[in-house]
C-alpha cells in the first residue's frame, strides 16, 4: 500500500467519515440537482435524519434497503443515511424490467425500498411478481398520490431528529450491494464493505485523478454504477468538491446543458457518450466550458475519440478499467501521461497479473487473463458460493477481461473471457438477446455477436434466420426486443441470413460470425 495513505481504523463508518471531513464546509454547496442545491451542512443533517427515519420505520442493522432512484440529492441522502444507520443499501440499475427487480427483491430479501416517483410503477409491477413483501416503501418526489402504506421521502427526513451517533460499523463490515451481471444465470449481489469506499477515494479519486475542493464534478455515468458511485459521491465528497446530478438520460443535449450551465471542471463519461457528443452538431465550443479533466471507463476508449476530444476541448480523457467487483478503476492512464488506445498502468495500491490458461504469468505483448489484487475487492456474491470462488481467488480477483502489456508497462484491452458484450458501458449477454429474438413467431434461429461501429465501439448485431414464408423488418425486431428486455439491450445491427454457420453436431459457430464482422462483413 502507498506509504502516505493510512488505512481506515478497524471501527469505521463511511458516512460519518464524510460528515467529519466536511464539518468545516457547512455552507459550501455539496450537491446540485435538477431541483436545487444542498450544502454540506444540510447534507449532513439530512443523512442523519434519514438514518433516524429508517430506524423509526423498523429497519435494523444489516437489513437491506432496495435503492431504486434517479440521480438526485435524495439518492445521496438515502445511500449515506443507510450507511450511517448500519442499514445496507442495495443500489439498483434504473433501466431494468419488473422481472429483474422481482428477482432482486427475492434475492436480497430487502425489508424496505426507496424509489423515485417515476420508477414507482415499475417497482410495483415487480412487487406483484414476488411473494417477498416489503415492510416499508419510501417514495422520493412522488408524481402523484402515494399508494397505501407508502411514505414520502421528504417526510422521513423532516419528521425525525438527527441520529447523533452513527452505527458502530467496522471497515470490513458488509455495507452496501451492487448487482453485477454475468454471462449466464441471474444478476449477482456483489457485497462491498464500508472501507472499500474509502480505498477507492484515496487510491484513485485523490491519488490518480487529483480531485480537489475547488472542483465541480459531473458524471454522465449514474450513481447506481460502481463507476458513477465513485465519480459523483465517494470521490468529490471526500475532498469537499461540488457535484452536479442529473436524473434524465445522459444524451448529448442533456450533457451539454450541464457542462455549460454549471461549468464543471471534471467530467466522467463512457466512450459511447463521448462519441455521441463529438458527432453532435450542438457540441459546445472550448470557450463555453471549464473542463480541466475528463474520465472514461465502462468499455475501451478508441484512440480516435480520445484524440478528437482533446483537440476540441484541450483536456485529456483519462481512460481506465474498473469493475463492480473492485468497486472502481484499478488500471488507468494518468493526467499528463495519457497514451490513447491503451488503458494505462496499474493504479498505485493495486497489483495486476496477466495469466495464461495454465495460470502462469505471461510476458510482454502476450494476451492473458487479467487478475487484480487490491483493498477495494468485494467480499463475495450473495448466496452464490460457486461464482464467488471462481471470481474471488484469495487476494486476487479474476476480472473476466483479456489484456496485453507492452514493454513500457502500458496495458491494452484484448476482449472478454466470456461472450459478454459491453454496450454503452453496460454488460449485455448475447444469449439473453438471442433467446428474446427467438420468441418472435417469425424467427427460426438467431445468433448475436459484437460489431464495431464507425467510432470503434462495440454494439450488438443479430444474425436472424426467418421461418419459411415469414417476413420481418429491422424496426420490428428492435421494437420486439425493447418490449421484452431492458431497452438498452436491443440489437443495434440486424442482418437477415439464410442460414447460420454450424458445427457437424449443429452448434452455432459464433466465432465465424465474429470473424465475418472483423473482416468487414
Coordinates of N, CA and C in Angstrom, one line a residue, residues 162-304:
X162 N -32.0 14.4 14.0 CA -30.8 13.7 13.5 C -30.3 12.6 14.5
X163 N -29.9 11.5 13.9 CA -29.2 10.5 14.7 C -27.9 11.0 15.1
X164 N -27.6 11.1 16.4 CA -26.4 11.8 16.9 C -25.2 11.0 16.6
X165 N -25.3 9.7 16.7 CA -24.1 8.9 16.5 C -24.3 7.8 15.5
X166 N -23.4 7.6 14.6 CA -23.5 6.6 13.5 C -23.4 5.2 14.1
X167 N -23.9 4.3 13.4 CA -23.8 2.9 13.8 C -22.3 2.5 13.9
X168 N -22.0 1.7 14.9 CA -20.6 1.4 15.2 C -20.1 0.3 14.2
X169 N -20.1 0.6 13.0 CA -19.7 -0.4 11.9 C -18.2 -0.6 11.9
X170 N -17.8 -1.7 11.2 CA -16.4 -1.9 11.0 C -16.0 -1.7 9.6
X171 N -14.7 -1.4 9.4 CA -14.3 -1.1 8.0 C -14.5 -2.3 7.1
X172 N -14.4 -3.5 7.7 CA -14.6 -4.7 6.9 C -16.0 -5.3 6.9
X173 N -16.9 -4.5 7.4 CA -18.3 -4.9 7.5 C -19.1 -4.7 6.2
X174 N -19.9 -5.7 5.9 CA -20.8 -5.5 4.7 C -21.6 -4.3 4.8
X175 N -21.5 -3.4 3.8 CA -22.1 -2.1 3.9 C -23.1 -1.8 2.8
X176 N -22.9 -2.3 1.6 CA -23.8 -2.0 0.5 C -23.6 -3.0 -0.6
X177 N -24.6 -3.2 -1.4 CA -24.5 -4.1 -2.6 C -24.7 -3.3 -3.9
X178 N -24.0 -3.9 -4.9 CA -24.3 -3.6 -6.3 C -24.5 -4.9 -7.0
X179 N -25.4 -4.9 -8.0 CA -25.7 -6.1 -8.7 C -24.8 -6.1 -10.0
X180 N -24.1 -7.3 -10.1 CA -23.3 -7.5 -11.3 C -23.9 -8.5 -12.2
X181 N -23.9 -8.2 -13.5 CA -24.4 -9.2 -14.5 C -23.3 -10.3 -14.8
X182 N -23.8 -11.4 -15.2 CA -22.9 -12.5 -15.6 C -23.2 -13.0 -17.0
X183 N -22.4 -13.8 -17.6 CA -22.6 -14.3 -18.9 C -23.8 -15.3 -18.9
X184 N -24.0 -16.0 -17.8 CA -25.2 -16.9 -17.7 C -25.8 -16.7 -16.3
X185 N -27.1 -17.1 -16.2 CA -27.7 -17.0 -14.9 C -28.2 -15.6 -14.6
X186 N -28.6 -15.4 -13.3 CA -29.1 -14.2 -12.8 C -28.1 -13.2 -12.3
X187 N -28.5 -11.9 -12.2 CA -27.5 -11.0 -11.6 C -27.0 -11.4 -10.3
X188 N -25.8 -11.0 -9.9 CA -25.2 -11.4 -8.7 C -25.0 -10.2 -7.7
X189 N -25.5 -10.4 -6.5 CA -25.4 -9.3 -5.5 C -24.0 -9.2 -5.0
X190 N -23.3 -8.2 -5.4 CA -21.9 -8.0 -5.0 C -21.8 -7.2 -3.8
X191 N -21.3 -7.8 -2.7 CA -21.3 -7.2 -1.4 C -20.0 -6.5 -1.1
X192 N -20.1 -5.2 -0.8 CA -18.9 -4.3 -0.5 C -19.0 -3.8 0.9
X193 N -17.8 -3.4 1.4 CA -17.6 -3.0 2.8 C -17.6 -1.5 2.9
X194 N -17.7 -1.0 4.2 CA -17.5 0.4 4.5 C -16.2 0.9 4.0
X195 N -15.1 0.1 4.2 CA -13.8 0.5 3.9 C -13.5 0.6 2.4
X196 N -14.2 -0.2 1.6 CA -14.0 -0.2 0.2 C -14.2 1.2 -0.4
X197 N -15.2 1.9 0.1 CA -15.5 3.3 -0.4 C -14.3 4.2 -0.1
X198 N -13.7 4.1 1.1 CA -12.6 4.9 1.5 C -11.4 4.6 0.5
X199 N -11.1 3.3 0.3 CA -9.9 3.0 -0.5 C -10.0 3.5 -1.9
X200 N -11.2 3.4 -2.6 CA -11.2 3.9 -4.0 C -11.1 5.4 -4.0
X201 N -11.6 6.1 -3.0 CA -11.4 7.6 -3.0 C -10.0 8.0 -2.8
X202 N -9.3 7.2 -1.9 CA -7.9 7.6 -1.6 C -7.0 7.2 -2.8
X203 N -7.1 6.0 -3.3 CA -6.2 5.5 -4.3 C -6.4 6.1 -5.7
X204 N -7.7 6.2 -6.1 CA -7.9 6.7 -7.4 C -8.4 8.2 -7.4
X205 N -9.5 8.5 -6.7 CA -10.0 9.8 -6.7 C -9.0 10.9 -6.4
X206 N -8.2 10.7 -5.3 CA -7.3 11.7 -4.9 C -5.9 11.4 -5.5
X207 N -5.4 10.2 -5.5 CA -4.0 10.0 -5.9 C -3.8 9.9 -7.4
X208 N -4.8 9.5 -8.2 CA -4.6 9.5 -9.6 C -5.3 10.7 -10.3
X209 N -6.6 10.8 -10.0 CA -7.3 11.9 -10.7 C -7.0 13.3 -10.1
X210 N -6.5 13.3 -8.8 CA -6.1 14.6 -8.2 C -7.3 15.5 -8.0
X211 N -8.4 15.0 -7.6 CA -9.6 15.9 -7.4 C -9.3 16.8 -6.2
X212 N -9.9 18.0 -6.2 CA -9.6 19.0 -5.2 C -10.9 19.7 -4.8
X213 N -10.8 20.4 -3.7 CA -12.0 21.1 -3.2 C -12.6 22.1 -4.1
X214 N -11.8 22.7 -5.0 CA -12.3 23.7 -5.9 C -13.1 23.1 -7.1
X215 N -13.0 21.8 -7.3 CA -13.6 21.2 -8.5 C -15.2 21.2 -8.4
X216 N -15.8 21.3 -9.5 CA -17.2 20.9 -9.7 C -17.2 19.7 -10.6
X217 N -17.8 18.6 -10.2 CA -17.7 17.4 -11.0 C -19.1 17.0 -11.5
X218 N -19.1 16.4 -12.7 CA -20.4 15.9 -13.3 C -20.1 14.6 -13.9
X219 N -20.9 13.6 -13.6 CA -20.8 12.2 -14.1 C -22.0 11.9 -15.0
X220 N -21.8 11.5 -16.2 CA -22.9 11.0 -17.1 C -23.2 9.6 -16.6
X221 N -22.2 8.9 -16.1 CA -22.5 7.5 -15.5 C -23.3 7.7 -14.2
X222 N -24.3 7.0 -14.1 CA -25.3 7.2 -13.0 C -24.7 6.6 -11.7
X223 N -25.3 7.0 -10.6 CA -24.8 6.7 -9.2 C -25.0 5.2 -9.0
X224 N -25.9 4.5 -9.6 CA -26.1 3.0 -9.4 C -24.9 2.2 -9.9
X225 N -24.2 2.8 -10.9 CA -23.0 2.1 -11.4 C -21.8 2.2 -10.3
X226 N -21.0 1.2 -10.2 CA -19.8 1.4 -9.4 C -19.0 2.6 -9.8
X227 N -18.8 2.8 -11.1 CA -18.1 3.9 -11.7 C -18.7 5.2 -11.3
X228 N -20.0 5.3 -11.5 CA -20.7 6.6 -11.1 C -20.8 6.9 -9.6
X229 N -20.8 5.8 -8.8 CA -20.9 6.0 -7.4 C -19.6 6.7 -6.9
X230 N -18.4 6.2 -7.4 CA -17.2 6.9 -7.1 C -17.1 8.3 -7.7
X231 N -17.5 8.4 -8.9 CA -17.4 9.7 -9.6 C -18.2 10.8 -8.9
X232 N -19.4 10.5 -8.6 CA -20.4 11.6 -8.2 C -20.7 11.6 -6.7
X233 N -20.1 10.7 -5.9 CA -20.4 10.7 -4.5 C -19.1 10.5 -3.7
X234 N -18.5 9.3 -3.8 CA -17.4 9.0 -2.9 C -16.2 9.9 -3.1
X235 N -15.8 10.1 -4.4 CA -14.6 10.9 -4.7 C -14.8 12.4 -4.3
X236 N -15.8 13.1 -4.9 CA -15.9 14.5 -4.7 C -16.2 14.9 -3.2
X237 N -17.1 14.1 -2.5 CA -17.4 14.4 -1.2 C -16.2 14.1 -0.2
X238 N -15.3 13.3 -0.7 CA -14.1 13.1 0.1 C -13.1 14.2 0.1
X239 N -13.2 15.1 -0.9 CA -12.3 16.3 -0.9 C -13.1 17.6 -0.8
X240 N -14.4 17.6 -0.6 CA -15.2 18.8 -0.4 C -15.5 19.5 -1.7
X241 N -15.5 18.8 -2.8 CA -15.9 19.4 -4.1 C -17.4 19.5 -4.2
X242 N -17.9 20.1 -5.3 CA -19.3 20.2 -5.6 C -19.7 19.2 -6.7
X243 N -20.9 18.7 -6.6 CA -21.4 17.6 -7.6 C -22.6 18.0 -8.3
X244 N -22.6 17.9 -9.6 CA -23.8 18.1 -10.4 C -24.5 16.7 -10.7
X245 N -25.8 16.6 -10.3 CA -26.5 15.4 -10.5 C -27.6 15.6 -11.5
X246 N -27.9 14.6 -12.4 CA -28.9 14.7 -13.4 C -29.8 13.5 -13.5
X247 N -31.1 13.7 -13.3 CA -32.0 12.5 -13.3 C -32.2 11.9 -14.7
X248 N -32.2 12.7 -15.7 CA -32.5 12.2 -17.1 C -31.4 11.4 -17.7
X249 N -31.7 10.8 -18.8 CA -30.6 10.1 -19.6 C -29.6 11.0 -20.0
X250 N -28.3 10.6 -20.1 CA -27.2 11.4 -20.5 C -27.1 11.6 -22.0
X251 N -28.1 12.1 -22.6 CA -28.0 12.4 -24.1 C -27.0 13.5 -24.3
X252 N -26.5 13.7 -25.5 CA -25.6 14.8 -25.7 C -26.1 16.1 -25.3
X253 N -27.4 16.4 -25.7 CA -28.0 17.7 -25.4 C -28.1 17.9 -23.8
X254 N -28.6 16.8 -23.1 CA -28.7 16.9 -21.7 C -27.3 17.2 -21.0
X255 N -26.3 16.5 -21.6 CA -25.0 16.6 -21.0 C -24.4 18.0 -21.3
X256 N -24.6 18.5 -22.5 CA -24.1 19.9 -22.9 C -24.8 20.9 -22.0
X257 N -26.0 20.7 -21.7 CA -26.8 21.7 -20.8 C -26.0 21.8 -19.5
X258 N -25.6 20.7 -18.9 CA -25.0 20.8 -17.6 C -23.5 21.3 -17.7
X259 N -22.8 20.9 -18.8 CA -21.5 21.4 -19.0 C -21.4 22.9 -19.1
X260 N -22.4 23.5 -19.8 CA -22.4 24.9 -20.0 C -23.0 25.7 -18.8
X261 N -24.1 25.1 -18.2 CA -24.8 25.9 -17.2 C -24.1 25.9 -15.9
X262 N -23.5 24.7 -15.5 CA -22.9 24.6 -14.2 C -21.3 24.6 -14.2
X263 N -20.8 24.6 -15.4 CA -19.3 24.8 -15.6 C -18.5 23.8 -14.8
X264 N -18.8 22.5 -14.9 CA -18.0 21.5 -14.1 C -16.6 21.5 -14.7
X265 N -15.6 21.3 -13.8 CA -14.2 21.2 -14.2 C -13.8 19.8 -14.5
X266 N -14.5 18.8 -13.9 CA -14.2 17.4 -14.2 C -15.5 16.7 -14.7
X267 N -15.3 16.0 -15.8 CA -16.5 15.2 -16.3 C -16.1 13.8 -16.5
X268 N -17.1 12.9 -16.2 CA -16.9 11.5 -16.3 C -17.9 10.9 -17.3
X269 N -17.5 10.1 -18.2 CA -18.4 9.5 -19.2 C -17.9 8.2 -19.6
X270 N -18.5 7.7 -20.7 CA -18.2 6.4 -21.3 C -17.9 6.7 -22.8
X271 N -17.1 5.8 -23.4 CA -16.7 6.1 -24.8 C -17.9 6.3 -25.7
X272 N -19.0 5.5 -25.6 CA -20.2 5.8 -26.4 C -20.7 7.2 -26.3
X273 N -20.7 7.7 -25.0 CA -21.2 9.1 -24.8 C -20.3 10.1 -25.4
X274 N -19.0 9.9 -25.3 CA -18.0 10.8 -25.9 C -18.2 10.8 -27.4
X275 N -18.3 9.6 -28.0 CA -18.5 9.6 -29.5 C -19.8 10.3 -29.9
X276 N -20.9 10.1 -29.1 CA -22.1 10.8 -29.5 C -22.0 12.3 -29.4
X277 N -21.3 12.8 -28.4 CA -21.2 14.2 -28.2 C -20.3 14.8 -29.3
X278 N -19.2 14.1 -29.7 CA -18.4 14.6 -30.8 C -19.1 14.7 -32.1
X279 N -20.1 13.8 -32.3 CA -20.9 13.7 -33.5 C -22.0 14.7 -33.5
X280 N -22.3 15.3 -32.4 CA -23.5 16.2 -32.3 C -23.2 17.6 -32.9
X281 N -24.1 18.1 -33.7 CA -23.9 19.5 -34.2 C -24.0 20.6 -33.1
X282 N -24.4 20.2 -31.9 CA -24.6 21.1 -30.8 C -23.3 21.1 -29.9
X283 N -22.3 20.4 -30.3 CA -21.1 20.3 -29.4 C -20.6 21.7 -29.0
X284 N -20.5 22.0 -27.7 CA -20.1 23.4 -27.3 C -18.7 23.7 -27.7
X285 N -18.4 25.0 -27.9 CA -17.0 25.4 -28.1 C -16.2 25.2 -26.9
X286 N -14.9 25.2 -27.0 CA -14.0 25.0 -25.9 C -14.2 26.2 -24.9
X287 N -14.4 27.4 -25.4 CA -14.6 28.5 -24.6 C -15.9 28.5 -23.8
X288 N -16.8 27.6 -24.1 CA -18.1 27.6 -23.4 C -18.1 26.7 -22.2
X289 N -17.1 26.0 -22.0 CA -17.0 25.0 -20.8 C -15.7 25.3 -20.0
X290 N -15.6 24.7 -18.9 CA -14.5 24.9 -17.9 C -13.8 23.6 -17.6
X291 N -13.8 22.7 -18.5 CA -13.2 21.3 -18.2 C -11.7 21.4 -18.1
X292 N -11.2 20.8 -17.0 CA -9.7 20.6 -16.9 C -9.3 19.2 -17.0
X293 N -10.3 18.2 -16.8 CA -10.0 16.8 -16.8 C -11.3 16.0 -17.1
X294 N -11.1 15.0 -17.9 CA -12.2 14.1 -18.2 C -11.8 12.6 -18.0
X295 N -12.8 11.8 -17.6 CA -12.5 10.4 -17.3 C -13.4 9.5 -18.2
X296 N -12.9 8.3 -18.5 CA -13.7 7.4 -19.2 C -13.5 6.0 -18.7
X297 N -14.6 5.2 -18.6 CA -14.5 3.8 -18.2 C -15.7 3.1 -18.8
X298 N -15.8 1.8 -18.5 CA -17.0 1.1 -19.0 C -16.8 0.2 -20.2
X299 N -15.9 0.7 -21.1 CA -15.5 0.0 -22.3 C -14.2 0.7 -22.8
X300 N -13.5 0.0 -23.6 CA -12.2 0.6 -24.0 C -12.4 1.8 -24.9
X301 N -11.7 2.9 -24.6 CA -11.8 4.2 -25.3 C -11.0 4.1 -26.6
X302 N -11.7 4.2 -27.8 CA -10.9 4.2 -29.0 C -10.0 5.4 -29.1
X303 N -8.8 5.2 -29.7 CA -7.8 6.3 -29.8 C -8.4 7.5 -30.5
X304 N -9.1 7.3 -31.5 CA -9.6 8.4 -32.3 C -10.5 9.3 -31.5

